[in-house]
Structure formats: C-alpha cells, structure tokens
PDB file of C-alpha atoms in Angstrom:
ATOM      1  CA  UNK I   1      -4.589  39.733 -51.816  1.00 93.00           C
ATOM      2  CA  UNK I   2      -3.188  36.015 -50.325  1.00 95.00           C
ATOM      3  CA  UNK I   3      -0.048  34.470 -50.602  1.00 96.00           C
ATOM      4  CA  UNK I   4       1.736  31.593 -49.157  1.00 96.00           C
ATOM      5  CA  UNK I   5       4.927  33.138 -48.029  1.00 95.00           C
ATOM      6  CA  UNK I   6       6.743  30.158 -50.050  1.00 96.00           C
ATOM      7  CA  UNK I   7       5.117  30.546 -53.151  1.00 96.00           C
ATOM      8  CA  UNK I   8       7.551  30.593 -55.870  1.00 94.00           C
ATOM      9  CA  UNK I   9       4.998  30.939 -58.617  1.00 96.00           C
ATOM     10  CA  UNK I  10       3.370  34.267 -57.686  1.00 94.00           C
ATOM     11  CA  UNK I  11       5.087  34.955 -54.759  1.00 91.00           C
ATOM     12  CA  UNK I  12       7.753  38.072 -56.259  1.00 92.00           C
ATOM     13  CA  UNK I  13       4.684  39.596 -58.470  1.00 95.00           C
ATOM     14  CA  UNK I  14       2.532  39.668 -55.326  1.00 95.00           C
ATOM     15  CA  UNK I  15       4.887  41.380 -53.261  1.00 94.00           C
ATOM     16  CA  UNK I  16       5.955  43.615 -56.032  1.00 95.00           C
ATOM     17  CA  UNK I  17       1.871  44.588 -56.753  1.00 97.00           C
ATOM     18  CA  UNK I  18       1.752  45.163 -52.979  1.00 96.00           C
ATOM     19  CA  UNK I  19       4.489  47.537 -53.193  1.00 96.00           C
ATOM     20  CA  UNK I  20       3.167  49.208 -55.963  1.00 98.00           C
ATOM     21  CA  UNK I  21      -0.300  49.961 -54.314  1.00 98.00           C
ATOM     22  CA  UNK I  22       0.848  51.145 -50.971  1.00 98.00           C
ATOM     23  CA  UNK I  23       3.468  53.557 -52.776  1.00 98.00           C
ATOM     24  CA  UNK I  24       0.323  54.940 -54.810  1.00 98.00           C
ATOM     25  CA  UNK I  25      -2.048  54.198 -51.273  1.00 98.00           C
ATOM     26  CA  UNK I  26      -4.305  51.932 -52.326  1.00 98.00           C
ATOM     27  CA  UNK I  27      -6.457  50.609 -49.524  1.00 97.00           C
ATOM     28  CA  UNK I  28      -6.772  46.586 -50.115  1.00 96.00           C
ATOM     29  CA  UNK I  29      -6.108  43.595 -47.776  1.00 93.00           C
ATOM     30  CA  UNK I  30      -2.829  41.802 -47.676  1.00 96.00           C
ATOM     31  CA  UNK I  31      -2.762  38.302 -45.933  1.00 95.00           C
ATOM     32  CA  UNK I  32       0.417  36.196 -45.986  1.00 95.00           C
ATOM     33  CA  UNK I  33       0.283  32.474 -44.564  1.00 96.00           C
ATOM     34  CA  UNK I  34       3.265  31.128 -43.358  1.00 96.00           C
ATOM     35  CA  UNK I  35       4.880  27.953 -44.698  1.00 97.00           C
ATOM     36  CA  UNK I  36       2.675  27.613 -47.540  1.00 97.00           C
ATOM     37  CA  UNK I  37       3.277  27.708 -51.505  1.00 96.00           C
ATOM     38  CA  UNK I  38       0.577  28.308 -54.152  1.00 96.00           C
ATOM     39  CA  UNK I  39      -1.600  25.749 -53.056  1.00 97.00           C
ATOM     40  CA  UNK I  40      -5.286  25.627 -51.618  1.00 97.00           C
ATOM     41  CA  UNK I  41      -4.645  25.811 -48.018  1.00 97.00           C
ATOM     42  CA  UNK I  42      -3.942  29.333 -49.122  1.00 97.00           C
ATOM     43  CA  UNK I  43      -6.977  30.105 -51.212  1.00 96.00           C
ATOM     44  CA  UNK I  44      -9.694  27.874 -49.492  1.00 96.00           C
ATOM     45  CA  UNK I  45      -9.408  30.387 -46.193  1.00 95.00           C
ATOM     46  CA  UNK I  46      -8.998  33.181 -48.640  1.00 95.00           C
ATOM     47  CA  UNK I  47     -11.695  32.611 -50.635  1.00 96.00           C
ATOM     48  CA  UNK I  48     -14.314  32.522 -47.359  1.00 95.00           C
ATOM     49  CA  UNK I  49     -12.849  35.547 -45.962  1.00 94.00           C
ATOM     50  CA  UNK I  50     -13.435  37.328 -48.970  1.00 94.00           C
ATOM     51  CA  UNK I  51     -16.976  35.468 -49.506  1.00 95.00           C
ATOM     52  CA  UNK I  52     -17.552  36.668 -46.173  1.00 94.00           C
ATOM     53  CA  UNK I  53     -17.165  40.436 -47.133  1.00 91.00           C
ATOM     54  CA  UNK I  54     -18.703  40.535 -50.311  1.00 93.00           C
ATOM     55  CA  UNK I  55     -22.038  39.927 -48.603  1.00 92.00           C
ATOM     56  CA  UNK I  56     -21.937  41.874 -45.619  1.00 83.00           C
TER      57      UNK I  56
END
C-alpha cells in the first residue's frame, strides 16, 4: 500500500484501511512518500517495487 502523504483523494481511506489491518494484524507493506499527492511519482516507484516482488 503507497500514498503520497498529501493526497487528498485517497489519502483518509488509506490510512483508515491501514488502521484497520494492523488492528486485525494483517502483514502488508505500507510506504508513504513525502510531499506528494495522488500522482505518479507515487505509483511509478510503487509499481517497480511491487513488480520487483512479485517475481522473486
């Protein structure tokens, strides 16, 4: 799970999901990026780092 620490369109859902799955403990990866919105200099590092474990 990404988000740009500014994001105002997901930004409250993310952080209440990530609540939600380390009250229930739910392993998953959390990766906030300062000073950015919902934009693609969030998901473009995002998406390789998840590329990345999918096929290792």
């Amino acid at each position: 799970m990404v988000v740009g620490d500014k994001d105002v369109v997901t930004g409250k859902d993310i952080a209440g999901l990530k609540t939600e799955l380390e009250q229930k403990k739910i392993n998953f990866d959390y990766q906030e990026y300062p000073g950015l919105n919902h934009e693609m200099d969030v998901w473009r590092p995002a998406y390789a780092a998840f590329v990345q474990k999918l096929f290792k």
